[in-house]
Tab-separated table of C-alpha atoms in Angstrom:
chain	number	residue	atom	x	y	z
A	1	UNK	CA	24.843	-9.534	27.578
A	2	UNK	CA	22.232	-8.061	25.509
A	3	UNK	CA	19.272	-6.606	27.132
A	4	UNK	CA	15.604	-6.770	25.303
A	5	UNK	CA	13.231	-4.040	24.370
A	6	UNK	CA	9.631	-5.809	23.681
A	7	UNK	CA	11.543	-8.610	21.476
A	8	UNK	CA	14.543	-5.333	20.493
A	9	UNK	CA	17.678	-5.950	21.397
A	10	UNK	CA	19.979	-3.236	21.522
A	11	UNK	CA	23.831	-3.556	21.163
A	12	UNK	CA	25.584	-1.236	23.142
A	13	UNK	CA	28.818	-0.111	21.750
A	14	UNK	CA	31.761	2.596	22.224
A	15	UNK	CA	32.457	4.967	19.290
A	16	UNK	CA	36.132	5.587	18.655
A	17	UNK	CA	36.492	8.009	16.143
A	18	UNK	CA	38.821	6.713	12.965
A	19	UNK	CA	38.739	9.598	10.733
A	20	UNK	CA	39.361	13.185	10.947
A	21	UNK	CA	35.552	13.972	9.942
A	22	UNK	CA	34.097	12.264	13.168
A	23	UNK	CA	32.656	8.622	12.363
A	24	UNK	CA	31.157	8.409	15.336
A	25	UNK	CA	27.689	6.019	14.826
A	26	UNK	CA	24.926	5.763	16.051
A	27	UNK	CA	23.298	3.347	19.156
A	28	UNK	CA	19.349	4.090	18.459
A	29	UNK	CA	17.133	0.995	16.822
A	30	UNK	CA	15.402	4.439	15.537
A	31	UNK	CA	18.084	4.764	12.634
A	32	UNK	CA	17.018	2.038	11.023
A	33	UNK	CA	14.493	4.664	9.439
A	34	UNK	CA	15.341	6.639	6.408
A	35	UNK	CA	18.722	6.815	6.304
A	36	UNK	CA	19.902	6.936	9.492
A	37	UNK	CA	19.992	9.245	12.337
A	38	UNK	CA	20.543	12.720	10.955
A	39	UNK	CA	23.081	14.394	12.727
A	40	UNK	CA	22.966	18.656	14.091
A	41	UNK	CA	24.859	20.620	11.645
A	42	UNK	CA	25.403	23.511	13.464
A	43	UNK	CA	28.479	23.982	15.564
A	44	UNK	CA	28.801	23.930	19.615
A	45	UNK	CA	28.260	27.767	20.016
A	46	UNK	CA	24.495	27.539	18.082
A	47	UNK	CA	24.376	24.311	19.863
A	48	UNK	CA	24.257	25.872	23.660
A	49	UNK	CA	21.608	28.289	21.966
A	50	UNK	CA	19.222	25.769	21.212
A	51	UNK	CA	20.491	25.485	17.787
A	52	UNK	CA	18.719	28.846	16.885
A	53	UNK	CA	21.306	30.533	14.701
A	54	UNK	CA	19.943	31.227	10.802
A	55	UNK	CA	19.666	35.209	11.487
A	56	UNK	CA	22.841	35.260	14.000
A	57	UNK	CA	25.580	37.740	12.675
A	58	UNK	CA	28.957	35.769	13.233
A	59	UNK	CA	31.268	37.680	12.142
A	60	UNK	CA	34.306	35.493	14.835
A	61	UNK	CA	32.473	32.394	13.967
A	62	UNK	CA	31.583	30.057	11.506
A	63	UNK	CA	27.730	29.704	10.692
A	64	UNK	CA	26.984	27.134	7.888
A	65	UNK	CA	23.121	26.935	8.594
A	66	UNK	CA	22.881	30.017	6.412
A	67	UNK	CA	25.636	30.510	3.830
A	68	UNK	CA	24.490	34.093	3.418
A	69	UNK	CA	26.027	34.858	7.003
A	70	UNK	CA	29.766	34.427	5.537
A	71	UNK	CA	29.416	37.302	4.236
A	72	UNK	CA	29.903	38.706	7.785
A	73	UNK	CA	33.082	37.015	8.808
A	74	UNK	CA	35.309	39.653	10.297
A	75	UNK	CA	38.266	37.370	10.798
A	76	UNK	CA	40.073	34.302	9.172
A	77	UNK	CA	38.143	31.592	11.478
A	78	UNK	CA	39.143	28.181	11.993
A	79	UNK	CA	36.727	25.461	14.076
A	80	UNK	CA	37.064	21.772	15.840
A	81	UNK	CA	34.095	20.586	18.048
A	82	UNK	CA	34.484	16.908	19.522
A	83	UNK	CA	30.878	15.384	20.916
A	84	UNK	CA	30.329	12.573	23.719
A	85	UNK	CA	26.952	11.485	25.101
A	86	UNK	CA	25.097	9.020	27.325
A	87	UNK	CA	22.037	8.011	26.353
A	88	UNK	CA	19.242	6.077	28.452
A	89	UNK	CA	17.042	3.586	26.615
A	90	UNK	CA	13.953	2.818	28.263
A	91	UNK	CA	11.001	0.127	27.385
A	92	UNK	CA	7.867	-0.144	30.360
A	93	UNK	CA	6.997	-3.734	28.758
A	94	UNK	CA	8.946	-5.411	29.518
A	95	UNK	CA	10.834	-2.941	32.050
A	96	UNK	CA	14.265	-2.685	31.070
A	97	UNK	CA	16.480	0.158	31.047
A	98	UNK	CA	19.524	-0.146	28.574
A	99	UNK	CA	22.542	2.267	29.018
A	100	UNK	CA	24.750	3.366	25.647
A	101	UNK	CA	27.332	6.090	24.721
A	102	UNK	CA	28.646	7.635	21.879
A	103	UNK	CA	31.815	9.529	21.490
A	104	UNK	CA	33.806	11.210	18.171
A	105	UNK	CA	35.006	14.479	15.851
A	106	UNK	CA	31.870	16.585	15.144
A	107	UNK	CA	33.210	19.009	12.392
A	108	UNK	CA	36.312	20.945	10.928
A	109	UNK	CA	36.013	23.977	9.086
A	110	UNK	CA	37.337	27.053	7.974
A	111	UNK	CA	36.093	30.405	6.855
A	112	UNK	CA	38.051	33.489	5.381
A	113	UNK	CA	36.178	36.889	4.305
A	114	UNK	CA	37.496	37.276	1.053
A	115	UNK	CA	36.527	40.752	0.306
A	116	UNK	CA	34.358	42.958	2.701
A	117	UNK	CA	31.164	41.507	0.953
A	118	UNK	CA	32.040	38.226	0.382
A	119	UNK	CA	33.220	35.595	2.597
A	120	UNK	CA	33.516	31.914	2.355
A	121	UNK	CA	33.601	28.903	4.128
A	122	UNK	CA	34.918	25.123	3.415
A	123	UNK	CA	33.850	22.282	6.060
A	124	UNK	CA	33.022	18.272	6.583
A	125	UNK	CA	31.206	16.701	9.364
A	126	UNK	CA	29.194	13.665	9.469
A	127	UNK	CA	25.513	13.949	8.148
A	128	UNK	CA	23.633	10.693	9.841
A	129	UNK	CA	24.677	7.177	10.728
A	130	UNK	CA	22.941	3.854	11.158
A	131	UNK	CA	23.665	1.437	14.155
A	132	UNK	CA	21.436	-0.681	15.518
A	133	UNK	CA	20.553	-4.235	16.523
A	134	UNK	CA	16.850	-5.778	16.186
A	135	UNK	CA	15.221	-8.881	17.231
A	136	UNK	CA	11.522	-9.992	16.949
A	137	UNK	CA	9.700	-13.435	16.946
A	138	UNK	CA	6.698	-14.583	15.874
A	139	UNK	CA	4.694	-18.181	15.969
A	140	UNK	CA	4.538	-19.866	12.276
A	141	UNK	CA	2.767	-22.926	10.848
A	142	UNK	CA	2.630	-25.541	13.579
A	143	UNK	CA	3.468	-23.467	16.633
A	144	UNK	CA	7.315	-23.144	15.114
A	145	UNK	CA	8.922	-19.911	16.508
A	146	UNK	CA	10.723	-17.544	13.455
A	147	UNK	CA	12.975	-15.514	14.948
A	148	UNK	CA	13.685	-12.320	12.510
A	149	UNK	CA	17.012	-10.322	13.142
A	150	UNK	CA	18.262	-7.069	11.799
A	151	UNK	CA	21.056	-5.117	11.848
A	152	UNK	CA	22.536	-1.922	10.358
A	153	UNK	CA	25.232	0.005	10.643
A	154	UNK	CA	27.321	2.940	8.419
A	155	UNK	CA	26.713	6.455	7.470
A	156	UNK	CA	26.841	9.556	5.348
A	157	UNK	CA	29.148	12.344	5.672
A	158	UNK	CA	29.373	15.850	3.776
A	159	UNK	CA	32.348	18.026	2.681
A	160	UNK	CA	31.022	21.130	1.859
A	161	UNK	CA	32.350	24.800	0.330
A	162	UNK	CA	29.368	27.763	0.725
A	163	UNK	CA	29.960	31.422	0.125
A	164	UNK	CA	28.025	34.299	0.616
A	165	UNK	CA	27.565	37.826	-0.554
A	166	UNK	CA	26.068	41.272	1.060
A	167	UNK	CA	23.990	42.370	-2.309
A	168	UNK	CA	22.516	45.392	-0.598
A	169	UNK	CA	22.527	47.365	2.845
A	170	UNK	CA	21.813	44.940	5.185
A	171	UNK	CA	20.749	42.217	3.064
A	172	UNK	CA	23.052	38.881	2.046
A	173	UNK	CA	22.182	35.765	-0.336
A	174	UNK	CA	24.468	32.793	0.020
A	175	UNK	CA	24.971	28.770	-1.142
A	176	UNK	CA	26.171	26.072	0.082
A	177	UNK	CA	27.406	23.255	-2.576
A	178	UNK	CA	27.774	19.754	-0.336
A	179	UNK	CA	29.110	16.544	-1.463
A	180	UNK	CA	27.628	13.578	0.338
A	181	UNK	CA	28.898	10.189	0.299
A	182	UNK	CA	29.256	7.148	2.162
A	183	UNK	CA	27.698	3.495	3.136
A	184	UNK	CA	24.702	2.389	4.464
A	185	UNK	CA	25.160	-1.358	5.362
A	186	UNK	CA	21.988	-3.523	6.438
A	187	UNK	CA	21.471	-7.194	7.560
A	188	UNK	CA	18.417	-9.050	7.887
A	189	UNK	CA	18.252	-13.383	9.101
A	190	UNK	CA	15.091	-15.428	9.398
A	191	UNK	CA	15.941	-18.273	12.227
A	192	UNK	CA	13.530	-21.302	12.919
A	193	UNK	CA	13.044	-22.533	16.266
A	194	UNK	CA	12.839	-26.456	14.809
A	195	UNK	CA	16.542	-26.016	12.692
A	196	UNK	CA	15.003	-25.420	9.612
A	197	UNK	CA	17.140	-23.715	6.991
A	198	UNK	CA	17.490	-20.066	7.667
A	199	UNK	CA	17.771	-17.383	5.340
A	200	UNK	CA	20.027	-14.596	5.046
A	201	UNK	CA	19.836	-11.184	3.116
A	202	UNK	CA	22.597	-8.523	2.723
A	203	UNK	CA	22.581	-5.236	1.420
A	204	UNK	CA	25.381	-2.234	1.084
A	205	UNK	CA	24.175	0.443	-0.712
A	206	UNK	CA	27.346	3.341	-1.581
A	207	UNK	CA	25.638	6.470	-1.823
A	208	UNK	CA	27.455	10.514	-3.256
A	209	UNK	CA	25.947	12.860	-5.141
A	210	UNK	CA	25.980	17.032	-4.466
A	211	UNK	CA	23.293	18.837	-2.652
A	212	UNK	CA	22.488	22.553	-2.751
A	213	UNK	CA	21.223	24.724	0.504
A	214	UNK	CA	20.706	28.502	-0.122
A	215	UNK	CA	20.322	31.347	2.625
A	216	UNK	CA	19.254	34.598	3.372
A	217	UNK	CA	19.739	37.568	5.954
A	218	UNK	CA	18.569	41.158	6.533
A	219	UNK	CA	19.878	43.229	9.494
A	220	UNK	CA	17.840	46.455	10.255
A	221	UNK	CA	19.566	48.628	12.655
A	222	UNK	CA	17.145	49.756	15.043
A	223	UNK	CA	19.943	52.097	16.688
A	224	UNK	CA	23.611	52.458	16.707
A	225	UNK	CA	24.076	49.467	19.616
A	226	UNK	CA	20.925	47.564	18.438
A	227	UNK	CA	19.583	45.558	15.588
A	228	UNK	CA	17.192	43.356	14.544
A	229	UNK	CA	17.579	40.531	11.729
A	230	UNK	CA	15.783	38.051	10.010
A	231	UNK	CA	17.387	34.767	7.744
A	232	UNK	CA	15.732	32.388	5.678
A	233	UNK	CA	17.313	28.745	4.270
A	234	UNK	CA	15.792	26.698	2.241
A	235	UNK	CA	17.621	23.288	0.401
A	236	UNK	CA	15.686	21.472	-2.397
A	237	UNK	CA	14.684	17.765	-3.168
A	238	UNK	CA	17.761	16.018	-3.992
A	239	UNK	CA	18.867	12.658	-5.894
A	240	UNK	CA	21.947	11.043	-4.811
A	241	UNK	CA	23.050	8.432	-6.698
A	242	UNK	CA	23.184	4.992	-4.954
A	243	UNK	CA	24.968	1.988	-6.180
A	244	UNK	CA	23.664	-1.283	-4.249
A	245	UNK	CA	25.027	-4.711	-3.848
A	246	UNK	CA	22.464	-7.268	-3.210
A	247	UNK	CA	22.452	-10.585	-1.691
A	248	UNK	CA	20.481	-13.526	-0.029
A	249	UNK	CA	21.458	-17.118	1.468
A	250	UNK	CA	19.993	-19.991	2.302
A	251	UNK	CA	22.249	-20.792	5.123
A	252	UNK	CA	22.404	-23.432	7.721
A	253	UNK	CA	21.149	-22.672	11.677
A	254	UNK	CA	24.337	-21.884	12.543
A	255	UNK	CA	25.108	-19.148	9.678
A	256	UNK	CA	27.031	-21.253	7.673
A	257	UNK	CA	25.939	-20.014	3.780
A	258	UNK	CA	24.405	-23.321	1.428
A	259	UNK	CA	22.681	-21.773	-1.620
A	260	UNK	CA	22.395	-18.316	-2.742
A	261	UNK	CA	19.203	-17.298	-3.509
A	262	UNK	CA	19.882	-13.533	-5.176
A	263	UNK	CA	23.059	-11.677	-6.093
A	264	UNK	CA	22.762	-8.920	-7.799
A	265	UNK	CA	26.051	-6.668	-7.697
A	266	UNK	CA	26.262	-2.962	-8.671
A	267	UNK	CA	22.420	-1.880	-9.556
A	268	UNK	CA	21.826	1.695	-9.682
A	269	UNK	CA	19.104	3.666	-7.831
A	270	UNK	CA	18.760	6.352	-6.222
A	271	UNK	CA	18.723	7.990	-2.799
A	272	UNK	CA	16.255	11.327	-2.511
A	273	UNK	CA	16.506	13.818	0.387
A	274	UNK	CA	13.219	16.080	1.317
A	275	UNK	CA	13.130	19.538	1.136
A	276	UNK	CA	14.121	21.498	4.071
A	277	UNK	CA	13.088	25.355	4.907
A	278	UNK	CA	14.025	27.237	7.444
A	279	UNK	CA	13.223	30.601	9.143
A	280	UNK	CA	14.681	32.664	11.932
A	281	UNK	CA	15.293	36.008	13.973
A	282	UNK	CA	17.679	37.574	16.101
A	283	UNK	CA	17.561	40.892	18.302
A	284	UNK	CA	21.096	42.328	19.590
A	285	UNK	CA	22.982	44.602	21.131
A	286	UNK	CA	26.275	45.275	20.078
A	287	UNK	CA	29.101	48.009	21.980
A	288	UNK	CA	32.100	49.253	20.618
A	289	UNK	CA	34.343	46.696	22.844
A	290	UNK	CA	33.726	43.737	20.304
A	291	UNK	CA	32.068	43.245	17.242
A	292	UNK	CA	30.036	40.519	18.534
A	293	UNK	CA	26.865	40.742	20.184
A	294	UNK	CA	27.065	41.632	24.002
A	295	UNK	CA	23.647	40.249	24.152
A	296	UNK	CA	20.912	38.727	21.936
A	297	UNK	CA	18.215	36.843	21.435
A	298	UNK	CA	17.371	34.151	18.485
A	299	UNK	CA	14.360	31.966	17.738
A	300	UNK	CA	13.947	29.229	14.761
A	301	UNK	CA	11.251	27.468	12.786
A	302	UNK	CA	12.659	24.142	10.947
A	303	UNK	CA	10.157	22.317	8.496
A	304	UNK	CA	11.789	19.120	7.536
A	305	UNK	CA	9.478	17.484	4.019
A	306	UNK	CA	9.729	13.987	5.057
A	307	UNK	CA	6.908	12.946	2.839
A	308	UNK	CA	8.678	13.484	-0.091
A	309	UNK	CA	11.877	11.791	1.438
A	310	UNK	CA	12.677	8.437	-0.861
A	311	UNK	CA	14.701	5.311	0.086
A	312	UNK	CA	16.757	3.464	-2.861
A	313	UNK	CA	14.897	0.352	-2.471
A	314	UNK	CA	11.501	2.633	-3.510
A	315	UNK	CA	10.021	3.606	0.516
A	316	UNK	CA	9.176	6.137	1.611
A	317	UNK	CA	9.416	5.792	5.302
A	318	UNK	CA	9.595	9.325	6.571
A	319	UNK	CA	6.830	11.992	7.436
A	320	UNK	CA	7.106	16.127	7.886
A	321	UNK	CA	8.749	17.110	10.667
A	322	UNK	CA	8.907	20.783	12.451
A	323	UNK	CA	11.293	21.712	14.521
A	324	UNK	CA	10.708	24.785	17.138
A	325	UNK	CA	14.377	26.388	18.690
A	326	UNK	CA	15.113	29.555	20.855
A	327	UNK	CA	18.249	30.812	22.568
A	328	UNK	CA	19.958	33.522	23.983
A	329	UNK	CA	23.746	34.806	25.070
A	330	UNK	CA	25.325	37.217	26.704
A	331	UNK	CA	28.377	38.392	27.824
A	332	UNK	CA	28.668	40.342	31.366
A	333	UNK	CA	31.532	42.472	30.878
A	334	UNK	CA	30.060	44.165	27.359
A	335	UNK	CA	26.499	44.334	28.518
A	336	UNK	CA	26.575	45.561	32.151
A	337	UNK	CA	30.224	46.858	32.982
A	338	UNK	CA	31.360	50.458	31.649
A	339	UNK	CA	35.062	49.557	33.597
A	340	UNK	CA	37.945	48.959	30.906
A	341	UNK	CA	39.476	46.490	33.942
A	342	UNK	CA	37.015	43.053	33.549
A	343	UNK	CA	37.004	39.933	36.070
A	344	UNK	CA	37.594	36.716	33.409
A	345	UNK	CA	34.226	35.580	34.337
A	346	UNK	CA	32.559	38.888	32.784
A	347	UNK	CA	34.393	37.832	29.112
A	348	UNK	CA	32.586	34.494	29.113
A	349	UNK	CA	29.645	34.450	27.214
A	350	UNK	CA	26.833	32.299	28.921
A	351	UNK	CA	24.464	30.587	26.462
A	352	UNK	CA	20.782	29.142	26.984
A	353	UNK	CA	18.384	27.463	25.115
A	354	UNK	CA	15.916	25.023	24.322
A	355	UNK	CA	14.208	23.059	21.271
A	356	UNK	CA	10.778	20.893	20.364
A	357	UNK	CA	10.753	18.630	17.562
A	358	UNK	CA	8.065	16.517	15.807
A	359	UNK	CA	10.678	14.522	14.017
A	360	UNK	CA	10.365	12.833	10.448
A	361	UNK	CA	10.509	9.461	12.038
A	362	UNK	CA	7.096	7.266	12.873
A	363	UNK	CA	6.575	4.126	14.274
A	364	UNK	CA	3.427	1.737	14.801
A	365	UNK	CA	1.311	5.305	13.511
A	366	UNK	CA	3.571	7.445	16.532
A	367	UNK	CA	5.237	9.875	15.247
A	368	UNK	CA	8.354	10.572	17.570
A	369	UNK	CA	9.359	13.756	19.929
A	370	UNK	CA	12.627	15.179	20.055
A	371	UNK	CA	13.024	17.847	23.349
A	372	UNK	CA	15.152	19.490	25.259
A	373	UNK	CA	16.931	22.246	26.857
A	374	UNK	CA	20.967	23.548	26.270
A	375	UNK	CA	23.450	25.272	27.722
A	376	UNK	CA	26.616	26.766	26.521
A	377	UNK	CA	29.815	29.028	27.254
A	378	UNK	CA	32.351	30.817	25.323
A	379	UNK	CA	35.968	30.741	27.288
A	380	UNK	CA	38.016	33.392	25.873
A	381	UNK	CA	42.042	32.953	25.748
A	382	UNK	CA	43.719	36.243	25.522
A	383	UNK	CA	46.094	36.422	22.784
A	384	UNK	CA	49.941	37.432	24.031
A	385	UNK	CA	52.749	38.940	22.346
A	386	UNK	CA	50.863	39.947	19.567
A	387	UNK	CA	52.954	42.766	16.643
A	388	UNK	CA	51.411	45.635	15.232
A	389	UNK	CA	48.225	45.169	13.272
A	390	UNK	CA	47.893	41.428	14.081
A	391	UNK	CA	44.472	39.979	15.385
A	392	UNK	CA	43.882	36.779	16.996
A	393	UNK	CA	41.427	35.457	19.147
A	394	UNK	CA	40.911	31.804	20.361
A	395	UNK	CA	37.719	30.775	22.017
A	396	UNK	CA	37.205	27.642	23.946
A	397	UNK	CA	33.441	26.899	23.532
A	398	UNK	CA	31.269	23.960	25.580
A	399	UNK	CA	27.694	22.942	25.218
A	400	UNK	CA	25.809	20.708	26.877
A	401	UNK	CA	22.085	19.213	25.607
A	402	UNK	CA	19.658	17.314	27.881
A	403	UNK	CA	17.091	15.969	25.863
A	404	UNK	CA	14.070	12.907	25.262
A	405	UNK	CA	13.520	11.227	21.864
A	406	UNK	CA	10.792	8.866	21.568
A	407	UNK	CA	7.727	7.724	24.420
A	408	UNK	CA	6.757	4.918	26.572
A	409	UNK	CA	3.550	4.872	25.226
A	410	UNK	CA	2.521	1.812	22.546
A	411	UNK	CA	5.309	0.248	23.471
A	412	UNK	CA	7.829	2.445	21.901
A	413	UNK	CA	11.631	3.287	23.406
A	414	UNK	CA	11.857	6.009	25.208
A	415	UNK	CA	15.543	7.856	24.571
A	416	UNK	CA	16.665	10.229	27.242
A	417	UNK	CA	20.701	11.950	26.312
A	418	UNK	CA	22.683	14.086	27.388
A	419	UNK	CA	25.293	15.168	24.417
A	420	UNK	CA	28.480	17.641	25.712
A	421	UNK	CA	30.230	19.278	23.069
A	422	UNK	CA	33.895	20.784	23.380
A	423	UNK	CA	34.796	22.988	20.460
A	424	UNK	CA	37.855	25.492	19.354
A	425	UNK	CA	37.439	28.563	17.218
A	426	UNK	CA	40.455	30.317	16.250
A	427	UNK	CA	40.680	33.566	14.483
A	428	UNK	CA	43.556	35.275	12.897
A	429	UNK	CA	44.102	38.114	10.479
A	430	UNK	CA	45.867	36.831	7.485
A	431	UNK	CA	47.986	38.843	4.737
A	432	UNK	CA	49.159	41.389	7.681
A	433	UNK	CA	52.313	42.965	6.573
A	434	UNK	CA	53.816	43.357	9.746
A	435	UNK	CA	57.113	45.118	9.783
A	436	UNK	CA	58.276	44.474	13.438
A	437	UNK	CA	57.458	42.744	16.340
């Protein structure tokens, strides 16, 4: 039975993912804004840290926020991260709590360093998703009730190659080149409370086009243990071309189609993403026992240009958004042990972090909050039987993010998730000429 928000209704659903790049949708009424929900894309290690990554030195793991960090990649690196959350939706008037969950495949990628300044990276993930279910009614001429419904549903995803270069000492540049592509699908019906005609209108608009996102990084090593780096992203205004199907129906009360109104099939338009910038820092400390940090500490500054974000049918429905992130790790056994002979809980590396968001999206004038806190470990498999000169490592990495979209105030939904991530990150050496085992 469906539950209602202030004259919402919300159709709860479970996700089952049905392709290999994670179409998991979305359960919020919110993603009927812009294009949809846009989705993290970072990976679950950033994602126990907050998200605050863009000056992190990876070199075991794969860090597409900043292409210019591939140029750190120590080992061939392979990553899987799977994502399932419950989410609370809350409304005070009327009071009624609504419970949802989503569940699916939240990237794939590779990276291999190519040359010991260049490395490069090759991934797809989903980038947003619409689902959601609306009702409303208002009184028209003669006390008749109109009953408006809408519904959406669909989503973009992005298969993406990046590369980056170390240019100088310290410094690295780097691109991303993303293809995006998919369907956004949206319904809307007019009803009449006295079985007057209703009226139907249908649109599917198939949206690709490429998108470029450049990065930045400088490391200053304060010491031989310690350093201290800075990165900078930034990804420009971008057209995607969007072919839309158009259509509207007089139809009868119970659905049933009796006149079309409008068809128009294959008009061109186009879909334009805002410009994004982004600015972080991270202070380490490395050891000699592994080449990544044994402890550090990262912070991030997102600025998200909704204003000069533009739909295909001509809105522009989102606002700026800034997006505050800081995290930390560390790893027991490299930062306070000096014994060779480690318990398995000082190779873990614990994660923390937390985030505050004034998000693109507004509604009646509100614009909506995004918060929350993360948490995050790193469970290391030893690698057995290995031959002379080979390297592998396989981490097991969870994260877990508590958060609150969204307020109780003028009656707005109030969204309070919890998302737990399970990703695998596999390293190897490749092109090892190994001449016995």
């Amino acid at each position: 039975m469906q539950k209602c928000f202030n004259g919402i209704f919300l159709i709860p659903f479970f996700i089952i993912p049905f392709s290999i790049f994670a179409q998991q949708s979305s359960v919020s009424p919110y993603s009927r804004l812009g294009f949809g929900d846009v989705q993290p894309q970072i990976y679950t290690r950033a994602l126990g840290m907050g998200g605050a990554n863009i000056a992190l030195v990876e070199p075991l793991n794969i860090n597409n926020s900043n292409p210019a960090s591939y140029s750190s990649l120590g080992l061939t690196t392979f990553e899987v991260g799977l994502q399932f959350g419950l989410i609370e939706q809350k409304q005070l008037n009327p009071d009624v709590t609504l419970n949802n969950n989503i569940s699916g495949i939240r990237y794939f990628a590779i990276g291999v360093p190519v040359k010991k300044w260049w490395g490069s990276a090759f991934g797809l993930q989903p980038y947003s998703f619409k689902g959601y279910s609306i009702a409303t009614q208002r009184t028209g001429p003669e006390d008749i009730l109109i009953y408006d419904q809408f519904s959406g549903n669909g989503g973009l995803s992005k298969v993406y190659w990046g590369n980056g270069f170390t240019v100088a000492e310290g410094l690295s540049i780097g691109v991303n080149a993303a293809y995006i592509f998919g369907n956004l699908e949206e319904e809307n019906n007019i009803l009449w409370s006295n079985g007057f005609y209703a009226s139907r209108i249908f649109e599917n608009a198939k949206v690709n086009g490429l998108r470029f996102d450049f990065g930045a990084r400088y490391v200053y090593e304060i010491d031989e243990n310690r350093d201290f780096a800075l990165g900078l992203t930034f990804a420009n205004k971008t057209k995607l071309s969007t072919t839309v199907d158009h259509y509207a129906f007089v139809t009868s009360s119970n659905g049933v189609s009796i006149d079309t109104l409008d068809n128009i099939n294959g008009y061109q338009s186009d879909l334009v993403l805002p410009n994004e910038f982004g600015l972080g820092f991270t202070y380490g400390r490395k050891t000699d026992k592994s080449i990544n940090y044994a402890w550090a500490i990262n912070g991030d500054v997102h600025f998200y240009q909704g204003s000069t974000f533009e739909n295909f049918d001509g809105e522009m429905n989102l606002m700026d958004g800034l997006r505050f992130e800081v995290g930390a790790l560390i790893t027991p056994g490299l930062t306070f042990t000096k014994d060779n002979r480690l318990s398995y809980f000082e190779l873990i590396e614990y994660r923390l972090g937390g985030f505050y968001e004034n998000t693109p999206y507004s509604v009646g004038g509100t614009q909506l909050k995004d918060y929350g806190i993360t948490i995050g470990f790193g469970l290391p498999i030893r690698a057995r039987n290995l031959a002379p000169g080979e390297q592998k490592n396989t981490m097991v990495n969870i994260g877990a993010v508590l958060g609150r979209r969204g307020s109780l105030d003028n009656g707005l939904i109030q969204e309070s998730y919890l998302n737990l991530y399970l990703g695998l990150t596999l390293n190897d050496k490749w092109f090892n000429k190994i001449k016995y085992r």
